[in-house]
XYZ file of C-alpha atoms in Angstrom:
519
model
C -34.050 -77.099 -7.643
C -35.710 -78.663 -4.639
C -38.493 -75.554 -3.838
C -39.241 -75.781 -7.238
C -43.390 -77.264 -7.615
C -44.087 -76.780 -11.783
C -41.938 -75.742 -14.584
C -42.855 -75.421 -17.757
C -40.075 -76.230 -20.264
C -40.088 -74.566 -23.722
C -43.752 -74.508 -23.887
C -45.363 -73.860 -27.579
C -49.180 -73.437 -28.428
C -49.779 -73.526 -31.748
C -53.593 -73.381 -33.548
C -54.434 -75.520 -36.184
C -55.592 -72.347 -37.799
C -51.367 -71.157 -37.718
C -51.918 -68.527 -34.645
C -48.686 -68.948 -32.457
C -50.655 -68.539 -28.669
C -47.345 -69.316 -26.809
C -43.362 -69.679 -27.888
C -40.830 -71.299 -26.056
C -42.048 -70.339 -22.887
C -39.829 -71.200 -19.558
C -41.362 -70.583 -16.259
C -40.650 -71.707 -12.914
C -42.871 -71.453 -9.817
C -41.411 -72.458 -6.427
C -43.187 -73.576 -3.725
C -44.622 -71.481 -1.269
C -44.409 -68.290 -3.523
C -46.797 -65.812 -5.156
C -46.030 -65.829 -8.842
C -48.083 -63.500 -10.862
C -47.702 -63.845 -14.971
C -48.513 -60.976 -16.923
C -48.701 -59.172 -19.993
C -51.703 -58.104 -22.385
C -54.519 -59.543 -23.896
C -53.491 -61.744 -26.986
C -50.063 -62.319 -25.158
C -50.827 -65.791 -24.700
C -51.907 -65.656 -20.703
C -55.008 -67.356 -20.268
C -53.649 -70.367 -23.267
C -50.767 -70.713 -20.656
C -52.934 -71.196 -17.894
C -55.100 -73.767 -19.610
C -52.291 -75.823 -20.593
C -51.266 -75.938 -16.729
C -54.383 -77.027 -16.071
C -55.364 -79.422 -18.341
C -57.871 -77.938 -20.498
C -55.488 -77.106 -23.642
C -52.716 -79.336 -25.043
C -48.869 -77.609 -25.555
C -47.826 -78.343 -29.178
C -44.208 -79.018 -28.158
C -42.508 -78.477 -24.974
C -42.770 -80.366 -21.485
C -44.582 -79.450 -18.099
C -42.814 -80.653 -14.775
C -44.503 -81.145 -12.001
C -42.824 -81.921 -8.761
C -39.956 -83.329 -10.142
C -41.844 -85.677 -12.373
C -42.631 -84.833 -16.406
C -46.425 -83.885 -16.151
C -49.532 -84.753 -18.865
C -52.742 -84.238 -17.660
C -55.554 -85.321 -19.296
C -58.079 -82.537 -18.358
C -59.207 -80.426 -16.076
C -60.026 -82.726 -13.613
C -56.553 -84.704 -13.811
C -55.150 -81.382 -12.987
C -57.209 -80.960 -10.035
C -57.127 -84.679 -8.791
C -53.199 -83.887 -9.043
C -53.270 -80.995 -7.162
C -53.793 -77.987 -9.191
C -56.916 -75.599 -8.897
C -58.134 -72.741 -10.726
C -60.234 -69.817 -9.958
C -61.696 -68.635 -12.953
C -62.377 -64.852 -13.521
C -66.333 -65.686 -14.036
C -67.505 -67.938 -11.088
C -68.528 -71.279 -11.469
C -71.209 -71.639 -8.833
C -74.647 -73.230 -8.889
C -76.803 -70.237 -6.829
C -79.603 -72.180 -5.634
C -76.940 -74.641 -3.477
C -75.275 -73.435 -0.551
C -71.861 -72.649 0.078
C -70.866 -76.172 1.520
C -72.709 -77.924 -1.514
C -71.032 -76.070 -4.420
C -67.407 -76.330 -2.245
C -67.852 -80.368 -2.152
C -70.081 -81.198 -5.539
C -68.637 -84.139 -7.284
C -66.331 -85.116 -4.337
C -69.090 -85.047 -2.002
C -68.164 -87.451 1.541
C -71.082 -90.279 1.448
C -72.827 -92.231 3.229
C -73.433 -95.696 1.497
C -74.739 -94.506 -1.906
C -75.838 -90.861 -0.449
C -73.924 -87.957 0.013
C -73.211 -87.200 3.870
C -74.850 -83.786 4.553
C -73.840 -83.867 8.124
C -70.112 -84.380 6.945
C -70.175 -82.109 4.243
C -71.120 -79.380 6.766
C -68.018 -80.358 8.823
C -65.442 -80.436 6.959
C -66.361 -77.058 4.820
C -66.917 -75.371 8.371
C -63.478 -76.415 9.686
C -61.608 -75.919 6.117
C -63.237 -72.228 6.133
C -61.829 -71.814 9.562
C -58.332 -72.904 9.091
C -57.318 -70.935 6.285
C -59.481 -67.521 7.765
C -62.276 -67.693 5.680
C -64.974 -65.596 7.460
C -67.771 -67.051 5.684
C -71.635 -69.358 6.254
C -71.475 -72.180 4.769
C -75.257 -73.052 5.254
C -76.199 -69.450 2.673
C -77.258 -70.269 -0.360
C -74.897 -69.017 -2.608
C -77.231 -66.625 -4.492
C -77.316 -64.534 -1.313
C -73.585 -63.929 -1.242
C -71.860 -60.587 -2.500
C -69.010 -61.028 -4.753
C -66.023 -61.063 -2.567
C -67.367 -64.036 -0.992
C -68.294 -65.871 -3.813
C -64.728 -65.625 -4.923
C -63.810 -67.244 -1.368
C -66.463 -70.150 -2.184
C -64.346 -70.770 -5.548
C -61.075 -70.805 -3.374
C -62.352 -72.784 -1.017
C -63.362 -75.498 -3.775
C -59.519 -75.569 -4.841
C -58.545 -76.037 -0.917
C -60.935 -78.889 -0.484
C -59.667 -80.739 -3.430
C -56.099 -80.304 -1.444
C -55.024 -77.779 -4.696
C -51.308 -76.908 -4.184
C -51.139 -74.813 -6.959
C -53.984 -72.121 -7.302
C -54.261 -69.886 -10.082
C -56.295 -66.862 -9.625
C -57.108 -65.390 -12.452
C -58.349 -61.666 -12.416
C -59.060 -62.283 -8.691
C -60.173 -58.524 -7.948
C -61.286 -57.164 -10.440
C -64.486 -56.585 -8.798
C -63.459 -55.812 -5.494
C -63.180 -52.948 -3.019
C -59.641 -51.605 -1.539
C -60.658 -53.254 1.694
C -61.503 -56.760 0.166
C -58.805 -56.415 -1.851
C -56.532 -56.273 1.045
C -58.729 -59.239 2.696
C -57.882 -61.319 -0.110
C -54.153 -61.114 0.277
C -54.024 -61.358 3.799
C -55.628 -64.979 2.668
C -52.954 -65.172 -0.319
C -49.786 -64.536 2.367
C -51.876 -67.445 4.568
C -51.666 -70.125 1.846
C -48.161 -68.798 0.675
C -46.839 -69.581 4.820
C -49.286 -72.863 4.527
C -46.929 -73.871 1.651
C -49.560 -73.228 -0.978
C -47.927 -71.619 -4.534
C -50.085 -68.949 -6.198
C -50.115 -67.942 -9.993
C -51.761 -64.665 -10.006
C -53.129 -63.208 -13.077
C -54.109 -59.364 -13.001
C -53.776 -56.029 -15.176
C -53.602 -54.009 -11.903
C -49.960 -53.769 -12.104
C -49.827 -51.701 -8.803
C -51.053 -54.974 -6.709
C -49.414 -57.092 -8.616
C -46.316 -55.404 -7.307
C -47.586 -55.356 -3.730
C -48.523 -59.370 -3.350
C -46.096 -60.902 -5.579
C -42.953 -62.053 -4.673
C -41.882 -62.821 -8.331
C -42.997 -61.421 -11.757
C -43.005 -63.408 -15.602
C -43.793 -60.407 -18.286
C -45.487 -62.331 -21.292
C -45.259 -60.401 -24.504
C -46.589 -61.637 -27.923
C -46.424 -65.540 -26.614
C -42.830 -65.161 -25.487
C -41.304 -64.938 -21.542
C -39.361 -61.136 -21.288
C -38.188 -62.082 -18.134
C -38.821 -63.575 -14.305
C -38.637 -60.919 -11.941
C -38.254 -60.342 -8.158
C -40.753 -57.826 -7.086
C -38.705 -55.811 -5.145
C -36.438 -54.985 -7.856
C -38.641 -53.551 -10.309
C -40.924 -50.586 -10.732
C -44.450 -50.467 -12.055
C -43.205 -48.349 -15.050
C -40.394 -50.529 -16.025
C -42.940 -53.366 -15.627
C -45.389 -51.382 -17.767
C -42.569 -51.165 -20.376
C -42.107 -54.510 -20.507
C -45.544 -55.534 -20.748
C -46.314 -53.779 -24.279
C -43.022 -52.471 -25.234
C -43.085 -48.493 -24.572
C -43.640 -46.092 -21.280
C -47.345 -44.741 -20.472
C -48.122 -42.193 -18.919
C -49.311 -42.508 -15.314
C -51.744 -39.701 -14.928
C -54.393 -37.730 -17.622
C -53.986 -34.457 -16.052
C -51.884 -33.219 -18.620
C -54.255 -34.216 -21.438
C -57.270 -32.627 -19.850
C -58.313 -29.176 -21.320
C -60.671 -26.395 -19.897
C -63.490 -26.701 -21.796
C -65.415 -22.963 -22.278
C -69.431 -22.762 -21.866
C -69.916 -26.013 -20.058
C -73.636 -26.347 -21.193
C -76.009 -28.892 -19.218
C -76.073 -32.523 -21.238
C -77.698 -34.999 -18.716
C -80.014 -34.312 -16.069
C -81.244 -36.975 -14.039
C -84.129 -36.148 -11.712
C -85.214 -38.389 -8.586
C -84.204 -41.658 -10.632
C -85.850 -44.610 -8.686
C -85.693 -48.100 -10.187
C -87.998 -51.362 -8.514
C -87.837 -54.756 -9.018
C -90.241 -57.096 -7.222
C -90.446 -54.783 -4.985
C -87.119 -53.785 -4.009
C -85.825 -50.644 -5.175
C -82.903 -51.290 -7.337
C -82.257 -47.839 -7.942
C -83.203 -45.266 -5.040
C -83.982 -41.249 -5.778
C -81.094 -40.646 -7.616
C -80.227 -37.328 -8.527
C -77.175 -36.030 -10.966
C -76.182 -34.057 -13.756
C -73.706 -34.358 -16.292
C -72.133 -31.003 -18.401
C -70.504 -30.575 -21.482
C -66.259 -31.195 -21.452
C -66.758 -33.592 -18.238
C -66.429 -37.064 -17.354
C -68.622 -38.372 -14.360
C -67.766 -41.176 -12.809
C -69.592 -43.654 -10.879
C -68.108 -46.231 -8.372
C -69.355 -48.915 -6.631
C -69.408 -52.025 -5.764
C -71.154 -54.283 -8.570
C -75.052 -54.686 -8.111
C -75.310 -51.832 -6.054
C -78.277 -49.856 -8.871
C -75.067 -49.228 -11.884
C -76.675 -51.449 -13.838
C -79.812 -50.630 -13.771
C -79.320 -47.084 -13.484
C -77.628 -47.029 -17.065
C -79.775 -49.532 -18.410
C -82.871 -46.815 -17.804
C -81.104 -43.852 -19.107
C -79.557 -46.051 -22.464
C -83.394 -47.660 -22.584
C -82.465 -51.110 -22.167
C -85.532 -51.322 -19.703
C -88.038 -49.101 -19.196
C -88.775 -46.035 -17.260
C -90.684 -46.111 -13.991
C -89.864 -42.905 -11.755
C -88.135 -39.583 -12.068
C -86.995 -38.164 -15.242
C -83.830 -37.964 -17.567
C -83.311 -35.087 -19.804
C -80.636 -34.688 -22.344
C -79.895 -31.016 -23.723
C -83.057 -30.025 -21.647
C -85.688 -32.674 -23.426
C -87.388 -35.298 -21.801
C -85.998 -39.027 -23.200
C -87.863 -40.956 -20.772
C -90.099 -42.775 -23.188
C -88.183 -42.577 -26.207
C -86.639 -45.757 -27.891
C -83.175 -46.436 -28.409
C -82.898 -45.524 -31.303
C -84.990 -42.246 -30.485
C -82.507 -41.653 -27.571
C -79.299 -42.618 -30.031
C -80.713 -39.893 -32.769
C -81.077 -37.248 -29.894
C -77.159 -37.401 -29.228
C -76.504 -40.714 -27.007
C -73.980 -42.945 -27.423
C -73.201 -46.380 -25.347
C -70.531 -48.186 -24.821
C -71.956 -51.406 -22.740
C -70.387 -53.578 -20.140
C -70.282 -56.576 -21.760
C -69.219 -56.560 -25.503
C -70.083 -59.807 -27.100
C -73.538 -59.605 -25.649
C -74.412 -56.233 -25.669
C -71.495 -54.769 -27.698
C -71.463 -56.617 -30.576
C -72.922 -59.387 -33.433
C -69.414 -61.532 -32.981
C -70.391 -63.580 -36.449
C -70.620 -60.423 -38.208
C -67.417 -58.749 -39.740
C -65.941 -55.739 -38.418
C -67.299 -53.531 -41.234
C -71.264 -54.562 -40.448
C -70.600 -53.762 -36.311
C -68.997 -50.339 -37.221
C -72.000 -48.974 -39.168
C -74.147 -51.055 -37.617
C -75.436 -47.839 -35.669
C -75.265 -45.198 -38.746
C -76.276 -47.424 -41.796
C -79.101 -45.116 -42.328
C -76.597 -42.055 -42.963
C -77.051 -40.456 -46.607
C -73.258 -41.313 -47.514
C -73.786 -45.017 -46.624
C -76.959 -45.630 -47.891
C -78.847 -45.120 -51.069
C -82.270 -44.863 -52.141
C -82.752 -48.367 -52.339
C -79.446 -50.654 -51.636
C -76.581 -49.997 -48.927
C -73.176 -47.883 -50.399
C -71.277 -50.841 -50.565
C -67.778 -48.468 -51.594
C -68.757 -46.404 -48.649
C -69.310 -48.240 -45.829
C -66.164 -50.035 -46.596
C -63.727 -46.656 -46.778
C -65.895 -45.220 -43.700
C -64.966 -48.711 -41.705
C -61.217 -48.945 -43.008
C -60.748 -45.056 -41.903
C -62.297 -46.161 -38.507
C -60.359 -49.388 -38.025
C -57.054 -47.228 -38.914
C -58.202 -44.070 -36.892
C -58.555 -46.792 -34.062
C -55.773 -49.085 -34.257
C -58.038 -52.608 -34.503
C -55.607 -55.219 -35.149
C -56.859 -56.950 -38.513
C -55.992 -57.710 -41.710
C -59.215 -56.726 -43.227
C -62.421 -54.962 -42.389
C -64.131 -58.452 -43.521
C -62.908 -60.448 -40.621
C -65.667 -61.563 -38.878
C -65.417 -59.667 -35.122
C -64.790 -62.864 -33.338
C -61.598 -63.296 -34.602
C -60.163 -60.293 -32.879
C -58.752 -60.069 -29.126
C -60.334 -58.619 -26.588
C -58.593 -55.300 -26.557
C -59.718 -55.163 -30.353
C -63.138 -56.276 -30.093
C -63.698 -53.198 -27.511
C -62.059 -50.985 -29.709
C -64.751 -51.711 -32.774
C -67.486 -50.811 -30.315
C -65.727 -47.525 -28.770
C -65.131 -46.850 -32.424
C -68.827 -47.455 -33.615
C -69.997 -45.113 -30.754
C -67.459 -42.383 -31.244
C -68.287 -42.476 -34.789
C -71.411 -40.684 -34.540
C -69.843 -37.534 -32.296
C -72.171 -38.134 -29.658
C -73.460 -35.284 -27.143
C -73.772 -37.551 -24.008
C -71.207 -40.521 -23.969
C -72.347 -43.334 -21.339
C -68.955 -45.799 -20.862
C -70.094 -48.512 -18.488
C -66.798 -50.530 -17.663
C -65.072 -49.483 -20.402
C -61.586 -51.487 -20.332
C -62.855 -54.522 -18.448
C -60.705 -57.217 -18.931
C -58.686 -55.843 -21.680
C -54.887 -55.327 -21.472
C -53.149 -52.029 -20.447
C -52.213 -50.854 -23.738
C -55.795 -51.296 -24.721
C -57.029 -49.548 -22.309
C -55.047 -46.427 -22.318
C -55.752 -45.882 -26.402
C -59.208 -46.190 -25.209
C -59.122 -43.688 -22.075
C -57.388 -41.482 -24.492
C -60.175 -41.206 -26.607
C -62.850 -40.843 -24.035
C -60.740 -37.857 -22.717
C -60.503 -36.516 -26.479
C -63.999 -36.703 -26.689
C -64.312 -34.775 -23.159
C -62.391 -32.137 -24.950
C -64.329 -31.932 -27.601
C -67.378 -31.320 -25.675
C -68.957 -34.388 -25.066
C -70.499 -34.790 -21.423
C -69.396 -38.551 -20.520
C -70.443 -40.969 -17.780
C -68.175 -43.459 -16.604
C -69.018 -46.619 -14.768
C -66.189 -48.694 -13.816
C -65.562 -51.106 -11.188
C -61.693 -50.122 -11.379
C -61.314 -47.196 -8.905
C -57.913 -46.626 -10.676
C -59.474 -46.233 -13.801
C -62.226 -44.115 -12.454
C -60.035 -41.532 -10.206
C -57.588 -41.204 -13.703
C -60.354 -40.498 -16.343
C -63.256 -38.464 -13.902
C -63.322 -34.705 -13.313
C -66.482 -35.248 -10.913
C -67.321 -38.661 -8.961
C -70.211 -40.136 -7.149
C -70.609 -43.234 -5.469
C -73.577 -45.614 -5.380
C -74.372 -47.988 -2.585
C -77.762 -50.035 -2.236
C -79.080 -48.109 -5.216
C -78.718 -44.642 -3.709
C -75.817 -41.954 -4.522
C -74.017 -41.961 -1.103
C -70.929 -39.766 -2.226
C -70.463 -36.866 -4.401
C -66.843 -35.377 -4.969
C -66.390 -32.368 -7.214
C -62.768 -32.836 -7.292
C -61.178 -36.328 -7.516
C -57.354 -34.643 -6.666
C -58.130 -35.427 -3.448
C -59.618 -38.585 -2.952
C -58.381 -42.068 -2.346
C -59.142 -45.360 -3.369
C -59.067 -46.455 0.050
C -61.598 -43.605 1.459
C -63.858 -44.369 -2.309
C -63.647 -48.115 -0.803
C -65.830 -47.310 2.982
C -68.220 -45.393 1.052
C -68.667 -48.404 -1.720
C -69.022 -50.897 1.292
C -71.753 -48.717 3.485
C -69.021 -47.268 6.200
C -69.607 -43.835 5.756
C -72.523 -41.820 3.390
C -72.335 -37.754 2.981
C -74.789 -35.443 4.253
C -77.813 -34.942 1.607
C -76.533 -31.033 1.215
C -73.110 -32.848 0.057
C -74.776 -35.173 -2.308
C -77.377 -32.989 -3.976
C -73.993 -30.810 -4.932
C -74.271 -33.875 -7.735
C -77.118 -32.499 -9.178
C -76.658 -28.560 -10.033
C -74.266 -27.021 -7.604
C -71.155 -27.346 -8.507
């Protein structure tokens, strides 16, 4: 087929360690289309994309690429050749400026100097020609995230990419970016550009794509045209059974809502700036809380306060009425607090350490798992086997080190390590990030079982879908402050979430303060 860029050809990717990433896979993208390839974690995504661009080797099987069997060397062969990637975790130097990290090492010169005046150019007219609203003379380190993903797209378009895979492009975007960025994607798809787009939101996958490759356990279930499939058929597909599409049904009234977190005039400074501005909410037993917002707008160090992870400055936090403010994390653990953090293998985890340490790794100290002077060696092991059944984790033993697991699994140990210890206050801070769909709905499930049970939980999540299914009650935070409280989330939509996260609209202070008791 003429309008046919790269195909991949019975693709295999197999580990010297025996783990089969990819089988037989047969994909073709055509020119001038939006292609988006999914599936879940572990399904062999991501070793896909780094064989198209050069940074993995296929085992067997043969890459085409306009017309013409393909090998690339690396990385760069692949972008010399016309392929770019954006990565899901920038790759920008901060202190350069926008023009500098779009042209570094292909910079225009000047003799043996690079040509600043040049540089400046052709950035400037590139960001105008494909609708890139964007100053190429800011530093990068001043730029939000929406356009430091267009600095990273731009880098592809400089190096004349062709092919540009995007690779969990919004997952940190608002509604209205989100819709930015695909006015850009339709641009380069009318330019003659092909996209591979990589996402778990299935419901935008549907809406930008114009075809569909379902990966499942390293195998192709199927190319298909977006119109003629629905997101629950494509769910199907993706991990082999039908979820559900709303929690409603799984939420129960919960009697004697008691008061579990209490946060009091919460302000936060760093150098100077307030990070965290007066906040004020309150969290009750059988509810989950959410928070939305764009990142680095005070989430982070909001929770980071209230878990301990820095310390207190202003206002106070109270959990079942006491004051935790200056109590340790382990002080703040023993008085009913459990954490789930945002990212697992820093915060989450001890990746070298085997599934068994990580799971008791928080409750060692317990009289059934440790003696008067050595650890219960026969109990720790049946208390981490009942937890890695109770949870699903993917393993063949509780002695496999945590590293070896996929994503999905790795966040399961820690939601299993925190549930463990039937906590009073739950704080999830992006709870499913980056894990598949199936993943993530075993773990929502839980959180919601614990809701029932009646834990008070706190949700921060950069997914508005994922927030407006799991919350009860939902606030929003902008520049550090609380700028939207809704005590019902029937009503609300992502869209009208997405003006308050970007600083279009703020309630009244009588609306907001309904956050902290009256409600």
């Amino acid at each position: 087929m003429e309008d046919v860029i790269l195909k991949l050809v019975d693709i295999t990717k197999i580990y010297p360690n025996g783990t089969v990433a990819n089988k037989g896979i047969n994909i073709e993208l055509k020119k001038g289309e939006i292609h988006s390839i999914v599936g879940e974690n572990g399904a062999g995504k991501s070793t896909l994309m780094k064989i198209i661009f050069g940074i993995e080797k296929q085992t067997s099987g043969k890459i085409f690429y306009k017309g013409e069997e393909a090998n690339f060397k690396n990385s760069m062969d692949a972008i010399d050749n016309g392929i770019g990637m954006v990565h899901q975790h920038f790759m920008l130097i901060p202190s350069f400026t926008v023009a500098e990290n779009i042209v570094l090492g292909a910079e225009p010169k000047k003799g043996v100097f690079v040509n600043r005046k040049e540089a400046l150019e052709k950035t400037k007219s590139l960001a105008v020609k494909y609708n890139f609203d964007i100053d190429v003379t800011k530093k990068v380190s001043d730029l939000n995230v929406s356009e430091k993903q267009k600095v990273e797209i731009l880098k592809t378009l400089y190096r004349d990419a062709e092919v540009i895979i995007l690779d969990e492009p919004t997952a940190v975007l608002t509604p209205q970016e989100t819709q930015q960025l695909f006015e850009q994607l339709k641009h380069f798809k009318e330019t003659g550009h092909t996209i591979v787009f990589i996402s778990h939101k299935l419901n935008e996958v549907l809406e930008i794509s114009d075809r569909i490759t379902v990966i499942r356990k390293g195998e192709t279930k199927g190319t298909y045209d977006a119109s003629d499939i629905t997101i629950e058929k494509l769910t199907e597909l993706i991990i082999g059974r039908k979820l559900e599409t709303s929690y409603d049904d799984l939420k129960k009234d919960v009697e004697n809502k008691e008061l579990v977190l209490d946060v009091r005039n919460l302000t936060v400074t760093d150098n100077g700036v307030k990070k965290v501005d007066n906040v004020n909410f309150s969290i009750r037993s059988g509810e989950i809380l959410g928070v939305a917002g764009v990142q680095g707008n005070g989430q982070e160090e909001l929770i980071k306060v209230i878990t301990g992870l820095r310390a207190h400055q202003e206002g106070s936090v109270k959990l079942e009425g006491k004051v935790i403010n200056d109590l340790t994390i382990k002080g703040k653990r023993n008085s009913g607090m459990s954490y789930i953090p945002e990212d697992r293998m820093i915060d989450g985890c001890a990746a070298q350490a085997t599934i068994q340490d990580n799971l008791i790794s928080t409750t060692y100290e317990r009289p059934d798992l440790s003696g008067k002077l050595f650890l219960n060696g026969k109990s720790i092991t049946k208390a981490a086997k009942d937890l890695v059944e109770r949870f699903s984790i993917k393993t063949n033993s509780e002695k496999e080190k945590v590293s070896a697991l996929s994503g999905g699994n790795i966040q399961k140990v820690v939601v299993a390590r925190e549930w463990s210890t039937k906590p009073k206050l739950m704080i999830a801070e992006q709870p499913t990030r980056g894990i598949d769909i199936g993943s993530a709905n075993y773990i929502h499930h839980e959180l919601i079982d614990m809701r029932n049970d009646g834990a008070g939980i706190l949700v921060v999540s950069a997914d508005l879908n994922e927030v407006l299914l799991l919350s009860d009650r939902l606030i929003v935070m902008y520049d550090g402050q609380v700028v939207a409280h809704f005590n019902s989330v029937k009503d609300v939509t992502e869209n009208e979430l997405g003006l308050y996260m970007l600083g279009v609209k703020k309630q009244s202070e009588e609306e907001i303060m309904g956050a902290c008791y009256e409600y």
